Amino acid sequence: MINSFYPKLAITGIIRNKRSYFPYILTGMVMVMMSYIIYFLSSSEMLDHIKGGGTLRTMFPLGSVVVALFSLIFMFYTNSFLIRSRNKEFGLYNVLGMDKSNLGRLMLWENLFVYGTSVTGGLIFGIAFSKFAELIMYNLLSVDVTYSLRIDLTSAGRVLILFTGIYFLLLLNSIIKVRRSNPLELIRSENVGEKAPKANWFLAVAGIIMLTYAYYIAISIEQPLTAIIWFLIAVILVIIATYLLFISGSVALCRLLQKNKNYYYKPNHFVSVSSMAYRMKRNGAGLASICVLVTVVLVILSATLSMFIGAEDSILTRYPKDIAIRLSIPSMEYFNEKTFSNMRSSIDSIVTDKEDGCDYSGIDIAGFFTEDGIIVEQSSLADFTISSYENIGYLHIITIDDYNRIMGTSESIENDECLLHCYRTEYFGDTFTIENCNPLKVKSILNEMYIPGYSAMQMVPTVTLVTSDINRLVEPLLHITNSLGNSILEIFWSYDFDMDASPDAKIEAYNSIKSEIPNIIIPVESGSYNYTINCREEERSAFFGMYSGLLFIGILLSIVFLFAAVLIIYYKQISEGYEDQQRFEVMQKVGMTKESIRKSINSQVLTVFFLPLALAGLHLAFAFPILWKLLQMFNFDNLPLMIGVTISSFGLFALVYAFVYKITSNAYYAIVSTKIKS
């Protein structure tokens, strides 16, 4: 009898509190299911047999870490709500004779039932939906897949270990909280009077300042490399500011509304604003969590969808020609037309169906762009700070003859003049000075220029300088680089071209050049030629594999975060419903009609419910510039597409959010209506 007492009491408690426990169990199932699916996909043997599979295999561990950490944090959040909702019941058990150890045994059995149901159900649904997820993934990759169901015991074991640890920590946390509690305080926890909340103007202003600064960072960043450095800082500031504004700033807002007599002293506003003032202080963290989760979902969907839809544009930016050959020349002794002609002829003998070729040579040098040129030596840059990373870039020097041949023009410049083309940066000076060289007059800023793939893949900006005599710029640059003892300067020859052939023929030509190039390159005593060969068709599968993988993982994470936001909303609705039962009963007794009460409820619920969505939309709008810079590092350069996808994502999510509001608000009305008489 004694052995079965606690299990029966635990089951009874779970069933009696089903409004709270069933969503909690469902949450555990979803987290287990998502974890199993990610582990399952990462262990798929098909990834070893498809192009781009290696890229996907490196992404899945990151996704599994994110889901595991989020599961731990969110399960603690929902578990703390359960403990608060059971305080009165646990206090009554304590008064009736159950000591803290007995309560611990009861909580152990409840936790075991929840753990067993969540993990078992999650694994069942994970196994059932894992094949569906695999089909979606390989459909994104345009790869055929078998329809046989596979159960991965290793993935199931990893999930079992992970969530056994999480539920053990949850049990430990619950027992500690109950042991530290006073039974009388637990019984009276729902009836303890509240003090009127005071508007903390300091924290509210601090939140506004932090949010403004984060927005300033997002819209002021110019270079992708700087965006990487500042993105995390901006994210942290936005999260902290969001919590400050919802917890403190919202109370301050309610106080301002209460001072507006024309607005406040109306039946629906009077009750709703008063309730919101108390509620924002206690539940502001929940609203802030909803806002942050909604923002994360919108950012992930906007970014990954934009990249996936614009993948073809991105691959054309990264690989502007079907085949691109770039050779690094060891010294200026071999930087001549005779060397280039011999190698060009050898390549032409292998590939006979070339078209739209770009044959050019030049110098690449890394440095720091200034208002009047470029500095090569870092020590020459005074007051170097993090913001100086915005100025890091490459100077791409070619001759006027190569420029005219590439672009089909007939430009001419003097020895003391140059033409400039800026990629991912701007230049406004009348002269351009290379360190240790005489200034060159900027004859004009070029609007168009062939951007090779290796420049497109760089995270930093590139300035192409067209000169009439490249040799007179080399010696000063070589002197600097030799003194620095590093390889910031590269002498190169490039040969890029398209082919009038099928994709397979292009790949075959690429393989032929790759196998023959050691014989094509002329060996020299001073060193060997370093070379790279890229083929658009050869890289296409890996490229699309990365973008498809990002989209797929983005969808999985969005589902997890969206489910978490929905559950927080649900718990808020039912907790506030129980709190408002007595309040609305009292209001009806003092003369408020049922219609007035419903208007007050609608005003309150709509304001609170859609406030996180509105602020998330504002976060997304200001995050857009920095997201645009970050996507440029993935060779994404289609701004209209990203704007359209971002707006569409927000609109679609708003519809889903409204649907969630309708479903969860029904639970609120069902609870409150028991105290509202017709």
XYZ file of C-alpha atoms in Angstrom:
678
model
C 0.000 0.000 0.000
C 2.747 2.424 0.996
C 4.778 1.664 -2.138
C 1.844 2.456 -4.436
C 0.717 5.555 -2.529
C 3.179 8.009 -4.050
C 2.796 6.815 -7.661
C -1.015 7.082 -7.399
C -0.788 10.507 -5.770
C 1.636 11.649 -8.461
C -0.668 10.504 -11.287
C -3.626 12.166 -9.571
C -1.681 15.425 -9.238
C -0.691 15.379 -12.899
C -4.248 14.707 -14.071
C -5.734 17.311 -11.705
C -3.275 19.917 -13.054
C -3.550 18.793 -16.658
C -3.820 22.374 -17.961
C -0.237 22.898 -16.797
C 1.273 19.429 -17.104
C 0.096 18.369 -20.548
C 1.746 21.323 -22.333
C 4.863 20.685 -20.222
C 4.940 17.040 -21.285
C 4.311 18.066 -24.892
C 7.249 20.465 -24.665
C 9.513 17.668 -23.534
C 8.309 15.490 -26.408
C 9.036 18.193 -28.983
C 12.535 18.836 -27.612
C 13.305 15.099 -27.573
C 11.900 14.699 -31.087
C 13.957 17.587 -32.506
C 17.126 16.358 -30.824
C 16.663 12.853 -32.230
C 15.978 14.194 -35.740
C 19.151 16.296 -35.736
C 21.276 13.405 -34.418
C 19.608 11.074 -36.925
C 20.313 13.317 -39.908
C 23.907 13.965 -38.869
C 24.559 10.202 -38.852
C 23.003 9.587 -42.271
C 25.375 7.575 -44.465
C 24.018 9.298 -47.566
C 25.860 12.470 -46.575
C 29.089 10.673 -47.463
C 27.911 9.998 -51.014
C 26.532 13.382 -52.086
C 28.297 16.614 -52.916
C 27.756 19.105 -50.131
C 27.154 16.337 -47.596
C 30.365 17.148 -45.754
C 29.204 20.737 -45.283
C 25.901 19.541 -43.857
C 27.641 17.114 -41.511
C 29.596 19.999 -39.977
C 26.414 22.053 -39.460
C 24.329 19.471 -37.612
C 26.544 19.318 -34.471
C 26.081 23.083 -34.077
C 22.317 22.660 -34.386
C 22.322 19.854 -31.813
C 24.264 22.016 -29.326
C 21.791 24.893 -29.775
C 18.789 22.584 -29.244
C 20.407 20.950 -26.191
C 21.213 24.278 -24.501
C 17.827 25.734 -25.336
C 16.071 22.578 -24.074
C 17.867 22.899 -20.738
C 17.034 26.612 -20.343
C 13.439 26.369 -21.517
C 12.607 23.231 -19.552
C 13.823 25.012 -16.418
C 11.561 27.957 -17.288
C 8.445 25.808 -17.727
C 9.295 23.682 -14.693
C 9.526 26.798 -12.512
C 5.999 27.713 -13.620
C 4.755 24.263 -12.586
C 6.357 24.585 -9.165
C 4.737 27.989 -8.608
C 1.320 26.673 -9.672
C 1.627 23.715 -7.227
C 2.802 25.797 -4.225
C -0.596 25.808 -2.503
C -1.062 22.074 -3.017
C 2.423 21.245 -1.695
C 1.863 23.520 1.303
C -1.414 21.728 2.110
C 0.317 18.328 1.890
C 2.969 19.632 4.264
C 0.400 20.848 6.801
C -1.473 17.529 6.630
C 1.617 15.624 7.721
C 3.866 15.105 4.696
C 7.370 16.298 5.518
C 9.877 17.596 3.005
C 11.262 14.112 2.304
C 7.745 12.830 1.533
C 7.194 15.748 -0.828
C 10.525 14.895 -2.434
C 9.365 11.315 -3.061
C 6.105 12.628 -4.550
C 8.001 14.972 -6.848
C 10.350 12.121 -7.790
C 7.423 10.010 -9.000
C 5.836 12.924 -10.823
C 9.152 13.658 -12.501
C 9.585 9.985 -13.456
C 6.134 9.865 -15.068
C 6.752 13.111 -16.956
C 10.247 11.992 -17.968
C 9.086 8.570 -19.145
C 6.135 9.969 -21.111
C 8.129 12.817 -22.684
C 11.172 10.783 -23.680
C 9.179 7.773 -24.908
C 6.712 9.898 -26.845
C 9.485 12.136 -28.168
C 11.511 9.200 -29.438
C 8.434 7.635 -31.066
C 7.565 10.874 -32.847
C 11.246 11.483 -33.610
C 11.575 8.087 -35.296
C 8.290 8.620 -37.128
C 9.172 12.109 -38.412
C 12.907 11.543 -38.945
C 12.327 10.001 -42.366
C 10.030 12.861 -43.297
C 12.737 15.326 -42.259
C 15.311 13.367 -44.262
C 13.092 13.492 -47.342
C 12.735 17.272 -46.988
C 16.488 17.708 -46.570
C 17.404 15.661 -49.619
C 14.628 17.286 -51.621
C 16.256 20.649 -50.891
C 19.515 19.146 -52.147
C 17.760 17.683 -55.229
C 19.040 14.208 -54.330
C 17.120 10.953 -54.712
C 16.524 9.078 -51.470
C 15.158 5.695 -50.484
C 11.885 5.446 -48.561
C 12.981 2.757 -46.119
C 12.579 3.643 -42.437
C 15.757 3.590 -40.362
C 16.019 3.585 -36.563
C 19.326 4.946 -35.289
C 19.984 3.429 -31.858
C 23.092 5.565 -31.376
C 21.090 8.762 -31.839
C 18.382 7.445 -29.514
C 21.037 6.676 -26.891
C 22.520 10.173 -27.127
C 19.069 11.709 -26.724
C 18.329 9.439 -23.758
C 21.544 10.464 -21.992
C 20.944 14.173 -22.703
C 17.377 14.324 -21.398
C 18.036 12.013 -18.459
C 20.527 14.614 -17.311
C 18.107 17.497 -17.952
C 15.205 15.901 -16.051
C 17.527 14.974 -13.184
C 18.563 18.621 -12.863
C 14.896 19.658 -13.014
C 14.035 17.256 -10.186
C 16.965 18.475 -8.121
C 15.944 22.094 -8.618
C 12.307 21.367 -7.655
C 13.271 19.518 -4.481
C 15.617 22.322 -3.405
C 12.884 24.938 -3.901
C 10.342 22.966 -1.875
C 12.824 22.253 0.929
C 13.552 25.982 1.260
C 9.851 26.929 1.353
C 7.587 27.595 4.332
C 4.327 25.571 4.249
C 2.125 28.447 5.490
C 3.598 30.817 2.922
C 2.927 28.233 0.205
C -0.732 27.909 1.205
C -1.248 31.672 1.240
C 0.911 32.351 -1.846
C -2.118 33.095 -4.041
C -3.693 35.455 -1.496
C -0.680 37.529 -0.464
C -1.381 41.202 -1.092
C 0.705 43.019 -3.658
C 2.369 46.364 -3.220
C 1.662 48.936 -5.866
C 4.476 48.640 -8.401
C 6.703 51.663 -8.819
C 8.001 52.735 -12.179
C 11.766 52.239 -12.188
C 12.673 55.119 -14.464
C 16.384 54.462 -14.178
C 16.101 50.931 -15.584
C 13.565 52.060 -18.188
C 15.870 54.825 -19.430
C 18.829 52.426 -19.322
C 16.858 50.008 -21.520
C 16.038 52.759 -24.012
C 19.686 53.890 -24.142
C 20.976 50.329 -24.627
C 18.400 49.603 -27.319
C 19.171 52.873 -29.115
C 22.899 52.128 -29.058
C 22.319 48.587 -30.347
C 20.178 49.978 -33.174
C 22.902 52.526 -33.947
C 25.480 49.745 -34.187
C 23.245 47.783 -36.557
C 22.605 50.664 -38.969
C 26.079 52.234 -38.854
C 28.188 49.171 -39.671
C 29.600 49.460 -43.178
C 31.845 46.419 -43.632
C 30.980 42.704 -43.248
C 34.112 42.026 -41.174
C 33.098 44.714 -38.700
C 29.573 43.283 -38.653
C 30.953 39.985 -37.339
C 32.775 41.751 -34.519
C 29.837 43.917 -33.434
C 26.924 41.582 -34.151
C 27.201 39.622 -30.905
C 27.543 42.842 -28.895
C 24.425 44.271 -30.531
C 22.479 41.036 -29.869
C 23.408 41.038 -26.175
C 22.421 44.704 -25.828
C 19.066 44.092 -27.529
C 18.258 41.127 -25.271
C 19.135 43.008 -22.067
C 17.281 46.123 -23.238
C 14.201 44.073 -24.132
C 13.992 42.627 -20.636
C 14.558 46.032 -19.021
C 11.858 47.652 -21.140
C 9.254 44.961 -20.503
C 9.964 44.640 -16.785
C 10.528 48.300 -15.889
C 9.703 50.401 -18.914
C 6.234 48.919 -19.338
C 5.309 49.834 -15.757
C 6.514 53.375 -16.458
C 4.349 53.439 -19.592
C 1.292 52.326 -17.632
C 1.915 55.071 -15.074
C 2.012 57.651 -17.864
C -1.274 56.312 -19.261
C -2.827 56.539 -15.798
C -1.885 60.216 -15.655
C -3.756 60.807 -18.908
C -7.255 61.296 -17.487
C -9.004 61.358 -20.867
C -7.586 57.933 -21.694
C -7.443 56.271 -18.283
C -10.903 57.041 -16.880
C -12.830 54.872 -19.298
C -14.257 51.481 -18.272
C -12.201 49.299 -20.603
C -8.959 51.283 -20.207
C -9.292 51.822 -16.461
C -9.340 48.140 -15.624
C -6.914 46.975 -18.317
C -4.230 49.601 -17.585
C -4.443 48.971 -13.822
C -4.102 45.221 -14.328
C -1.264 45.676 -16.803
C 0.661 47.867 -14.361
C 0.750 45.054 -11.790
C 1.161 42.329 -14.370
C 4.049 43.922 -16.261
C 6.149 43.968 -13.128
C 5.631 40.251 -12.478
C 5.277 38.918 -15.996
C 7.473 41.316 -17.930
C 10.181 38.665 -18.173
C 7.730 36.330 -19.910
C 6.776 38.982 -22.462
C 10.441 39.788 -23.024
C 11.185 36.089 -23.582
C 8.376 35.904 -26.146
C 9.748 38.994 -27.906
C 13.300 37.605 -28.008
C 12.136 34.202 -29.294
C 9.935 35.800 -31.968
C 12.863 37.989 -33.064
C 15.154 34.950 -33.291
C 12.625 33.080 -35.432
C 12.167 36.064 -37.769
C 15.917 36.624 -38.138
C 16.625 32.948 -38.822
C 13.819 32.597 -41.366
C 14.627 35.866 -43.156
C 18.323 35.088 -43.455
C 18.152 31.411 -44.421
C 15.228 31.840 -46.840
C 16.960 34.774 -48.544
C 20.147 32.765 -48.969
C 18.340 29.693 -50.269
C 16.131 31.556 -52.751
C 19.054 33.680 -53.938
C 21.522 30.786 -54.089
C 21.915 30.948 -57.879
C 22.751 34.661 -57.753
C 25.248 33.982 -54.976
C 27.029 31.233 -56.888
C 27.311 33.488 -59.945
C 28.870 36.150 -57.732
C 31.314 33.685 -56.193
C 32.095 32.014 -59.539
C 31.536 34.623 -62.283
C 33.149 32.337 -64.885
C 32.801 28.608 -65.509
C 36.488 28.014 -64.816
C 38.901 30.332 -63.003
C 42.666 29.745 -62.832
C 44.903 31.879 -60.623
C 48.656 31.432 -60.300
C 50.856 33.085 -57.703
C 54.185 34.174 -59.260
C 57.248 33.897 -56.966
C 59.082 36.970 -58.291
C 58.884 39.791 -60.840
C 61.534 38.010 -62.938
C 58.792 35.716 -64.254
C 56.108 38.387 -64.388
C 56.145 38.832 -68.146
C 54.101 38.081 -71.247
C 56.389 35.243 -72.337
C 55.611 33.263 -69.162
C 51.902 33.978 -69.405
C 51.747 33.177 -73.117
C 53.296 29.738 -72.657
C 50.834 28.811 -69.908
C 47.882 30.296 -71.793
C 48.727 28.237 -74.880
C 48.962 25.050 -72.842
C 45.541 25.642 -71.275
C 44.024 26.527 -74.666
C 45.229 23.208 -76.022
C 43.234 21.393 -73.318
C 40.025 23.469 -73.544
C 39.007 24.371 -77.082
C 35.451 25.640 -76.547
C 36.201 28.700 -74.409
C 34.311 31.991 -74.598
C 34.266 35.340 -72.780
C 37.768 34.889 -71.395
C 39.427 37.256 -68.892
C 43.229 37.090 -69.099
C 45.010 39.505 -66.779
C 47.876 39.846 -64.294
C 48.646 42.131 -61.406
C 49.476 42.584 -57.746
C 47.330 42.053 -54.649
C 48.337 43.653 -51.380
C 46.608 43.709 -47.983
C 46.542 46.827 -45.868
C 44.521 49.557 -44.188
C 42.627 52.013 -46.356
C 42.896 55.665 -45.340
C 41.350 58.880 -46.639
C 44.140 59.302 -49.199
C 45.298 55.766 -49.990
C 46.466 52.561 -48.316
C 48.889 51.796 -45.485
C 50.610 48.441 -45.670
C 52.511 48.390 -42.405
C 50.216 48.163 -39.374
C 52.656 50.107 -37.156
C 52.157 53.096 -39.462
C 48.500 53.274 -38.426
C 48.166 55.485 -35.370
C 45.659 54.692 -32.599
C 44.714 51.249 -33.927
C 41.390 50.149 -32.422
C 38.620 47.645 -33.133
C 36.947 50.200 -35.381
C 40.084 50.179 -37.544
C 39.033 46.748 -38.801
C 36.537 48.581 -40.997
C 39.507 49.841 -43.006
C 41.160 46.468 -43.631
C 41.053 45.515 -47.295
C 42.860 44.447 -50.461
C 44.380 46.639 -53.127
C 44.114 44.972 -56.530
C 46.566 46.533 -59.047
C 46.303 45.821 -62.782
C 47.522 47.551 -65.937
C 45.472 49.784 -68.219
C 46.018 47.311 -71.054
C 44.499 44.455 -69.054
C 41.581 46.653 -67.993
C 40.782 47.657 -71.582
C 40.985 44.036 -72.719
C 38.720 42.779 -69.912
C 36.099 45.519 -70.191
C 36.338 46.138 -73.953
C 37.194 49.818 -73.506
C 39.906 52.158 -74.811
C 40.812 54.174 -71.722
C 44.180 55.929 -71.447
C 45.975 57.405 -68.431
C 49.250 59.208 -67.751
C 52.051 57.786 -65.619
C 50.964 59.858 -62.612
C 47.293 58.936 -62.963
C 45.111 55.973 -62.019
C 41.585 54.657 -62.320
C 39.827 53.261 -59.233
C 37.003 50.782 -58.760
C 35.656 50.236 -55.231
C 34.015 46.957 -54.192
C 32.194 46.980 -50.824
C 33.704 50.371 -49.991
C 33.892 53.967 -51.225
C 36.737 56.387 -51.960
C 36.403 60.179 -52.307
C 40.009 61.432 -52.530
C 41.485 63.238 -55.531
C 44.717 61.278 -55.195
C 45.538 57.744 -54.103
C 48.784 57.062 -52.245
C 50.332 53.648 -51.760
C 52.714 53.631 -48.817
C 56.282 54.579 -49.860
C 55.033 55.501 -53.349
C 54.268 58.839 -54.970
C 50.595 59.899 -55.000
C 48.593 59.066 -58.118
C 45.901 61.388 -59.422
C 42.510 59.701 -59.536
C 41.346 60.334 -63.090
C 37.959 58.714 -62.458
C 36.060 56.262 -60.241
C 34.939 53.300 -62.339
C 31.334 52.184 -62.034
C 31.859 48.758 -63.604
C 34.626 46.225 -63.225
C 35.036 42.478 -63.550
C 35.073 41.112 -59.981
C 36.940 37.795 -59.820
C 35.618 35.081 -57.551
C 38.461 35.322 -55.044
C 37.610 39.005 -54.461
C 33.907 38.192 -54.055
C 34.663 35.594 -51.387
C 36.701 38.018 -49.274
C 35.006 39.433 -46.211
C 36.902 42.707 -46.607
C 36.511 45.397 -49.325
C 38.668 45.495 -52.453
C 39.881 48.527 -54.369
C 41.082 47.906 -57.935
C 43.729 50.386 -59.059
C 44.421 50.658 -62.785
C 47.876 52.021 -63.606
C 49.906 52.576 -66.760
C 53.101 51.070 -65.309
C 52.801 48.381 -62.674
C 56.542 47.796 -62.324
C 57.318 51.161 -60.711
C 54.884 50.338 -57.879
C 56.356 46.935 -57.167
C 59.795 47.793 -55.774
C 58.551 50.007 -52.897
C 55.919 47.405 -52.052
C 58.394 44.540 -52.141
C 60.716 46.507 -49.870
C 57.928 46.885 -47.280
C 56.794 43.271 -47.426
C 60.357 41.956 -47.230
C 60.976 44.046 -44.111
C 57.750 42.770 -42.528
C 58.642 39.180 -43.332
C 55.108 38.148 -44.262
C 53.070 37.452 -47.357
C 50.750 40.457 -47.594
C 51.732 40.953 -51.254
C 50.974 38.505 -54.062
C 52.015 38.713 -57.710
C 49.499 36.789 -59.813
C 48.268 35.807 -63.246
C 44.603 34.877 -63.761
C 42.833 33.182 -66.615
C 39.031 32.975 -66.261
C 36.621 31.850 -68.981
C 33.208 30.414 -69.725
C 32.574 27.297 -71.783
C 29.935 26.505 -74.395
C 29.458 22.982 -73.063
C 27.328 20.819 -70.805
C 27.907 20.811 -67.024
C 29.591 17.404 -67.218
C 31.888 18.626 -69.986
C 32.867 21.634 -67.899
C 33.747 19.406 -64.968
C 35.719 17.120 -67.266
C 37.678 20.101 -68.612
C 38.315 21.273 -65.060
C 39.700 17.859 -64.084
C 41.902 17.794 -67.183
C 43.410 21.194 -66.398
C 43.865 20.213 -62.772
C 45.783 17.066 -63.699
C 47.931 18.793 -66.328
C 48.716 22.054 -64.567
C 51.886 20.776 -62.833
C 53.303 20.212 -66.341
C 52.000 23.557 -67.598
C 53.612 25.618 -64.849
C 57.202 26.536 -65.539
C 59.357 25.494 -62.549
C 61.785 28.090 -61.224
C 64.753 27.919 -58.906
C 63.489 30.616 -56.549
C 60.342 28.735 -55.720
C 57.243 27.167 -57.162
C 54.015 28.588 -58.480
C 51.045 28.319 -56.127
C 47.797 27.960 -57.975
C 44.054 27.582 -57.479
C 41.490 26.283 -59.962
C 37.761 26.702 -59.471
C 34.916 25.275 -61.516
C 31.407 26.608 -60.983
C 29.709 23.303 -61.797
C 32.102 21.352 -59.596
C 31.388 23.635 -56.646
C 27.662 24.024 -57.264
C 26.562 20.981 -55.236
C 28.670 21.922 -52.218
C 27.467 25.518 -52.498
C 23.798 24.563 -52.620
C 24.445 21.956 -49.935
C 25.596 24.663 -47.546
C 22.640 26.944 -48.302
C 20.133 24.080 -48.155
C 21.649 22.897 -44.887
C 21.404 26.359 -43.380
C 17.764 26.608 -44.432
C 16.929 23.154 -43.088
C 18.602 23.751 -39.730
C 17.007 27.198 -39.647
C 13.580 25.617 -40.093
C 14.229 23.082 -37.321
C 15.456 25.743 -34.892
C 12.572 28.034 -35.826
C 10.118 25.262 -34.957
C 11.797 24.805 -31.566
C 11.838 28.534 -30.777
C 8.298 29.042 -32.074
C 7.007 26.186 -29.947
C 8.724 27.706 -26.929
C 7.142 31.101 -27.594
C 3.710 29.495 -27.979
C 4.101 27.619 -24.708
C 5.154 30.762 -22.826
C 2.097 32.522 -24.242
C -0.133 29.627 -23.197
C 1.232 29.526 -19.654
C 0.798 33.294 -19.377
C -2.807 33.059 -20.489
C -3.829 30.319 -18.062
C -1.887 31.785 -15.109
C -3.397 35.224 -15.693
C -6.803 33.639 -16.182
C -6.708 32.084 -12.709
C -5.451 35.369 -11.253
C -8.241 37.354 -12.930
C -11.137 35.096 -11.914
C -11.731 36.827 -8.612
C -10.948 40.286 -10.006
C -13.633 40.088 -12.682
C -16.137 38.667 -10.202
C -15.577 41.680 -7.936
C -15.881 44.106 -10.864
C -19.228 42.579 -11.819
C -20.471 42.951 -8.244
C -19.628 46.663 -8.183
C -21.669 47.349 -11.308
C -19.633 46.543 -14.443
C -21.671 44.792 -17.109
C -20.601 41.611 -18.809
C -20.070 43.553 -22.056
C -17.803 46.094 -20.320
C -15.805 43.317 -18.724
C -15.297 41.633 -22.090
C -14.158 44.916 -23.634
C -11.701 45.347 -20.788
C -10.412 41.792 -21.284
C -9.987 42.348 -25.020
C -8.140 45.634 -24.469
C -5.808 44.027 -21.952
C -5.133 40.784 -23.787
C -4.646 42.381 -27.203
C -2.267 45.021 -25.864
C -0.145 42.570 -23.911
C -0.261 39.850 -26.540
C 0.784 41.891 -29.563
C 3.304 44.106 -27.777
C 6.101 41.479 -28.119
C 5.302 41.053 -31.832
C 5.451 44.818 -32.417
C 8.802 45.160 -30.649
C 10.131 42.062 -32.458
C 9.200 43.720 -35.753
C 11.120 46.828 -34.673
C 14.135 44.669 -33.716
C 13.989 42.978 -37.115
C 13.812 46.299 -38.975
C 16.923 47.647 -37.261
C 18.723 44.288 -37.493
C 18.198 44.234 -41.260
C 21.270 46.376 -42.172
C 23.683 44.242 -40.157
C 22.067 41.037 -41.461
C 22.574 42.347 -44.988
C 26.282 42.876 -44.283
C 26.620 39.391 -42.809
C 24.917 37.747 -45.783
C 27.328 39.513 -48.121
C 30.053 37.296 -46.671
C 28.120 34.387 -48.195
C 28.265 36.144 -51.573
C 24.611 37.136 -51.262
C 24.127 40.408 -53.120
C 20.400 40.625 -53.884
C 19.024 43.393 -51.664
C 15.486 43.546 -53.173
C 15.083 39.797 -52.641
C 16.127 40.032 -49.004
C 13.739 42.942 -48.376
C 10.866 40.992 -49.924
C 11.665 37.808 -48.009
C 12.002 39.682 -44.704
C 8.663 41.478 -45.110
C 6.957 38.253 -46.210
C 8.432 36.335 -43.266
C 7.136 38.906 -40.816
C 3.697 38.950 -42.445
C 3.430 35.158 -42.443
C 4.628 34.921 -38.867
C 2.120 37.602 -37.815
C -0.676 35.409 -39.177
C 0.662 32.395 -37.254
C 0.994 34.568 -34.155
C -2.622 35.750 -34.496
C -3.745 32.128 -34.812
C -1.816 31.259 -31.656
C -3.468 34.217 -29.928
C -6.899 32.896 -30.877
C -6.162 29.408 -29.569
C -4.503 30.436 -26.299
C -6.977 33.234 -25.550
C -9.761 30.647 -25.625
C -8.098 28.975 -22.648
C -8.031 32.339 -20.846
C -11.725 33.001 -21.522
C -12.647 29.470 -20.442
C -11.047 30.067 -17.037
C -12.241 33.643 -16.501
C -15.793 33.002 -17.737
C -16.496 30.689 -14.805
C -16.611 33.794 -12.633
C -18.543 36.014 -15.076
C -22.283 35.593 -14.729
C -24.577 36.227 -17.662
